[in-house]
C-alpha positions as protocol buffer text, in pm:
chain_id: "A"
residue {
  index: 1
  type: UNK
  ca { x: -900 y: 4143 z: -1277 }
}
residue {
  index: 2
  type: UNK
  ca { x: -888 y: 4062 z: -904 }
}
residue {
  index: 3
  type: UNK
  ca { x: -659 y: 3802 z: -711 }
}
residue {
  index: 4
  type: UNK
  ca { x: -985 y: 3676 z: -659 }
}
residue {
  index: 5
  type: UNK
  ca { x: -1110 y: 3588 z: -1004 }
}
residue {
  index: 6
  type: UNK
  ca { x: -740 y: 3486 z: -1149 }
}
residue {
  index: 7
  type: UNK
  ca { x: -689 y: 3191 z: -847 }
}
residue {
  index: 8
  type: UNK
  ca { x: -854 y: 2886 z: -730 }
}
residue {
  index: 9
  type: UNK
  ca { x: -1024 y: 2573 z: -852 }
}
residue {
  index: 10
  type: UNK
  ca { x: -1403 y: 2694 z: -813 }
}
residue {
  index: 11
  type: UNK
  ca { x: -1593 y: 2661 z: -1159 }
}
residue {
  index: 12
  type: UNK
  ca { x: -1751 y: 3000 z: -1201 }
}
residue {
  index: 13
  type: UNK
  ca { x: -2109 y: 2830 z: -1252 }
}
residue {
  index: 14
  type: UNK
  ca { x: -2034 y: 2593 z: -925 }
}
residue {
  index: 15
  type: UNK
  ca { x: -2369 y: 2643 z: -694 }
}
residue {
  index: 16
  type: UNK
  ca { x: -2319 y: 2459 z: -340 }
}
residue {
  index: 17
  type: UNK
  ca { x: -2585 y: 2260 z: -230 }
}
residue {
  index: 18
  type: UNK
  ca { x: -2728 y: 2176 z: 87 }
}
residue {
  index: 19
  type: UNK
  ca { x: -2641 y: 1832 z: 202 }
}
residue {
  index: 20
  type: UNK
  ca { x: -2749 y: 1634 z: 576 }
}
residue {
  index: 21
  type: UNK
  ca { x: -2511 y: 1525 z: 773 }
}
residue {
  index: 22
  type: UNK
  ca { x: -2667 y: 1187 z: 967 }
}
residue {
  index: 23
  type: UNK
  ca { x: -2492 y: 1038 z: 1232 }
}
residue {
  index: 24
  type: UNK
  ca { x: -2473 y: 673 z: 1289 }
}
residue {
  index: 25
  type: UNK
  ca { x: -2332 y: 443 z: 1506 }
}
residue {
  index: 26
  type: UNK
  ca { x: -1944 y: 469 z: 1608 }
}
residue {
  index: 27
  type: UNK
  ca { x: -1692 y: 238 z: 1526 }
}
residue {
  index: 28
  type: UNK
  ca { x: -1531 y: 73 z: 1797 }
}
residue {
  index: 29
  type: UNK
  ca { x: -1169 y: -90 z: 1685 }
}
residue {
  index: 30
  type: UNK
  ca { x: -1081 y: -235 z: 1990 }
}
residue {
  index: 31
  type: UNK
  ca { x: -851 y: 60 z: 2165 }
}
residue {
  index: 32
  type: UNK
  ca { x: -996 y: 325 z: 1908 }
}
residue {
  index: 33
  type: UNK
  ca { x: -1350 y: 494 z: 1873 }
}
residue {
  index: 34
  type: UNK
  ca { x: -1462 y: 679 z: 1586 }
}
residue {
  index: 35
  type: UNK
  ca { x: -1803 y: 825 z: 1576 }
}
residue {
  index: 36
  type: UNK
  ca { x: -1960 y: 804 z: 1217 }
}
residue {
  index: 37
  type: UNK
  ca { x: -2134 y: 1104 z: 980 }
}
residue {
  index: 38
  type: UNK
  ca { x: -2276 y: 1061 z: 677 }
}
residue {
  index: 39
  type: UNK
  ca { x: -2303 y: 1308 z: 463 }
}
residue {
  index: 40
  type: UNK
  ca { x: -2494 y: 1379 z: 151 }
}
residue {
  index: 41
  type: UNK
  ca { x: -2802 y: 1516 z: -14 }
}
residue {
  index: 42
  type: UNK
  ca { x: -3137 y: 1520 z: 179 }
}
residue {
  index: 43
  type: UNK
  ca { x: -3275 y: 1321 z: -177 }
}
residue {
  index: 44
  type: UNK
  ca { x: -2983 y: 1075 z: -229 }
}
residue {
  index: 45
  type: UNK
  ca { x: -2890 y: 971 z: 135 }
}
residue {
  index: 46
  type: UNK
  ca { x: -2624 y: 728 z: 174 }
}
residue {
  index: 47
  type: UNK
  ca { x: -2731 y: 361 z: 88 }
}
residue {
  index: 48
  type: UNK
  ca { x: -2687 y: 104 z: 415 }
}
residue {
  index: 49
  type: UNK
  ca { x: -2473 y: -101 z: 127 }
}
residue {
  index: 50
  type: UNK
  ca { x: -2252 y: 123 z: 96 }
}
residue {
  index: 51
  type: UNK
  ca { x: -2193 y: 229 z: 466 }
}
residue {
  index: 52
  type: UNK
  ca { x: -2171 y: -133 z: 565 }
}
residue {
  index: 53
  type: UNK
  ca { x: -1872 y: -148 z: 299 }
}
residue {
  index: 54
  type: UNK
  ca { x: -1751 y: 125 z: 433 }
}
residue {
  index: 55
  type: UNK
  ca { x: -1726 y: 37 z: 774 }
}
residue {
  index: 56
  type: UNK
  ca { x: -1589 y: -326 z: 715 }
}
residue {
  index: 57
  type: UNK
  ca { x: -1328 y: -171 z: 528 }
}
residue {
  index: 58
  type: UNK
  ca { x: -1221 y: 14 z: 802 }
}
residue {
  index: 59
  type: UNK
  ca { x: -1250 y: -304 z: 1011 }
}
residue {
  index: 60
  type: UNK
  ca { x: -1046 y: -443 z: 766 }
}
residue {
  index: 61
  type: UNK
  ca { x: -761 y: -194 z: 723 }
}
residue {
  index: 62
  type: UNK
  ca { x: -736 y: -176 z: 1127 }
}
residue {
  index: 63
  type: UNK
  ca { x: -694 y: -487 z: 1199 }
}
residue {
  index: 64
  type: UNK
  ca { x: -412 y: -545 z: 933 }
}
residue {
  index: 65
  type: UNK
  ca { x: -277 y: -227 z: 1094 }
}
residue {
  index: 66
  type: UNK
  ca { x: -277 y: -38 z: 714 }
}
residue {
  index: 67
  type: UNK
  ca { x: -464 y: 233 z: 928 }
}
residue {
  index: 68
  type: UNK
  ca { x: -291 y: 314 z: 1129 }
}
residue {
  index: 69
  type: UNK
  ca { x: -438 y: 417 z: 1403 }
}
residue {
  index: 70
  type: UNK
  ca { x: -480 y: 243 z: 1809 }
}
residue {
  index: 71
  type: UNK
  ca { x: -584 y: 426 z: 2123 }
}
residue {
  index: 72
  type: UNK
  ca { x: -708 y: 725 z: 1936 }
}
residue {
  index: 73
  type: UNK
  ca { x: -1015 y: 920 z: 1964 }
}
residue {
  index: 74
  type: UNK
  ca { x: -1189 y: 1060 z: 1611 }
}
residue {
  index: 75
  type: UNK
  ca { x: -1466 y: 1016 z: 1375 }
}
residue {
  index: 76
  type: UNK
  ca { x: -1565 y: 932 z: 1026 }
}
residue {
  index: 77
  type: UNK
  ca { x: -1692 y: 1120 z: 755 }
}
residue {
  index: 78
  type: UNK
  ca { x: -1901 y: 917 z: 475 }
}
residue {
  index: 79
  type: UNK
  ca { x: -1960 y: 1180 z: 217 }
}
residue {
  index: 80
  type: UNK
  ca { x: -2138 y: 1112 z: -98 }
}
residue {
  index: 81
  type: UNK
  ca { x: -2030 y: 1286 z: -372 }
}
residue {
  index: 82
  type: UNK
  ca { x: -2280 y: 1300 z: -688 }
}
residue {
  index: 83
  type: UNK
  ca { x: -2450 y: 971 z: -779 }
}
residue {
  index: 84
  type: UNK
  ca { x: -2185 y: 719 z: -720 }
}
residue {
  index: 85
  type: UNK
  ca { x: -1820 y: 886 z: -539 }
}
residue {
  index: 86
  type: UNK
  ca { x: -1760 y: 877 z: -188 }
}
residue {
  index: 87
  type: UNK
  ca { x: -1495 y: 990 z: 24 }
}
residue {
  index: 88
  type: UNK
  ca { x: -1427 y: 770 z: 321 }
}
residue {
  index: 89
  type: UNK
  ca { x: -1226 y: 1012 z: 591 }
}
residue {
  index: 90
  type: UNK
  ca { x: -1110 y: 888 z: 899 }
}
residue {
  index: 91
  type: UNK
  ca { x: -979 y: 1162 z: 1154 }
}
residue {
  index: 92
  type: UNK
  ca { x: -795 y: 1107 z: 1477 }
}
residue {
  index: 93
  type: UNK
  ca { x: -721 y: 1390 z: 1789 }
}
residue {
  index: 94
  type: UNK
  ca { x: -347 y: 1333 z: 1827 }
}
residue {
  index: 95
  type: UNK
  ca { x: -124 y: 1561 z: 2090 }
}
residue {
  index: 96
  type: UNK
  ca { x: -380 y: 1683 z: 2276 }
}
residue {
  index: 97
  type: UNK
  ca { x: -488 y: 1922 z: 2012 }
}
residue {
  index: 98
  type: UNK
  ca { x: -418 y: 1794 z: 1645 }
}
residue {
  index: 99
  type: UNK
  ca { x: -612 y: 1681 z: 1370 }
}
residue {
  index: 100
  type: UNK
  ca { x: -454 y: 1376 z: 1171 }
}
residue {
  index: 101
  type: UNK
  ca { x: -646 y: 1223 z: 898 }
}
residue {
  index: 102
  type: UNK
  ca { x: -644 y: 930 z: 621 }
}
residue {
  index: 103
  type: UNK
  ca { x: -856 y: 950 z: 300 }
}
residue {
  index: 104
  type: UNK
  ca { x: -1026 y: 660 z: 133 }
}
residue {
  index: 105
  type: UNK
  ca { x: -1293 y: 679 z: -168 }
}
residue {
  index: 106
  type: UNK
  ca { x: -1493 y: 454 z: -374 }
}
residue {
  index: 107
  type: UNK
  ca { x: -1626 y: 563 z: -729 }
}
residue {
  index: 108
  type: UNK
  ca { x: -1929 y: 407 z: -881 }
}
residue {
  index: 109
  type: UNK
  ca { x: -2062 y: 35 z: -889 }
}
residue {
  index: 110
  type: UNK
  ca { x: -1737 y: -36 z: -1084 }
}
residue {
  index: 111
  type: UNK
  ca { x: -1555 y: -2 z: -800 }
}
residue {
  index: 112
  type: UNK
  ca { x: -1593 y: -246 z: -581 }
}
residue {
  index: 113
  type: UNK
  ca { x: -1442 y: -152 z: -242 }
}
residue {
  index: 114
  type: UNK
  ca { x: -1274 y: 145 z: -66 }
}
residue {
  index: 115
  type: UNK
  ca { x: -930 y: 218 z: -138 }
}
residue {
  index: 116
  type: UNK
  ca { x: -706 y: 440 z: 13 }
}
residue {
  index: 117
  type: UNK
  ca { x: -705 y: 831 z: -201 }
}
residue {
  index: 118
  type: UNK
  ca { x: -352 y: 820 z: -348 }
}
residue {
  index: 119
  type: UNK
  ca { x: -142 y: 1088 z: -115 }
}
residue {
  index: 120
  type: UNK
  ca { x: 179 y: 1114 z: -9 }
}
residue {
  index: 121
  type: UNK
  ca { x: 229 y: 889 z: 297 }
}
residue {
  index: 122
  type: UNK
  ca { x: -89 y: 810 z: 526 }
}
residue {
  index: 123
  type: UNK
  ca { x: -263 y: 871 z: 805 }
}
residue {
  index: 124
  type: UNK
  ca { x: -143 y: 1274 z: 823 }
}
residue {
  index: 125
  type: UNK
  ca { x: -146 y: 1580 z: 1043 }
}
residue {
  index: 126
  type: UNK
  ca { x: -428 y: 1807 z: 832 }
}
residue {
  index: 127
  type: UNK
  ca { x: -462 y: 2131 z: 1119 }
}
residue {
  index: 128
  type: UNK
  ca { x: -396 y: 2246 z: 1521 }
}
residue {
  index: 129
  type: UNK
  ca { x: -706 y: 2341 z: 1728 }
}
């Protein structure tokens, strides 16, 4: 048996599938602009609902400073995730050439909000460029 076969997380059935990424207007918070994708299936786009949410959460979360972020340049990723999950990623350029990040998701109509994904610490440095 190959390395390849004996590690990961990849069900051996798993088929990816193709999904749009749409932009939409950025999110200006004051001293920090993030421009917006959403991403999900070309069939099951992302509902205005749920992007408004989405982006007063953010709203939200910077101006009660549980962002974490000011006089940073980045973007958002809205990805929907089967029928109801969404991650809600926020990335930020930080010294000159890093990639710091914060997670949120929301999972089904039971949930009613955004909440930050349960990691250690927050707003973190993911990779260099």
């Amino acid at each position: 048996m190959s390395v390849l076969e004996r590690v990961g997380d990849v069900a051996p059935g798993y088929r990816h599938v193709t999904k749009l990424i749409t932009p939409a207007e950025p999110l200006a918070l004051d001293d920090a602009v993030l421009k917006w994708h959403d991403v999900a299936r070309a069939e099951a786009p992302v509902p205005d609902e749920i992007r408004d949410l989405a982006r007063s959460a953010l709203v939200d979360a910077f101006r009660s400073g549980a962002l974490g972020i000011g006089g940073e340049l980045g973007f958002v990723i809205l990805h929907r995730c089967g029928q109801g999950f969404y991650f809600l990623i926020v990335a930020t350029w930080r010294n000159d050439n890093e990639v710091w990040e914060t997670v949120w998701a929301k999972d089904g109509d039971g949930d009613p909000a955004f909440r930050p994904w349960t990691v250690e610490g927050t707003h973190r440095p993911t990779f260099c460029v």
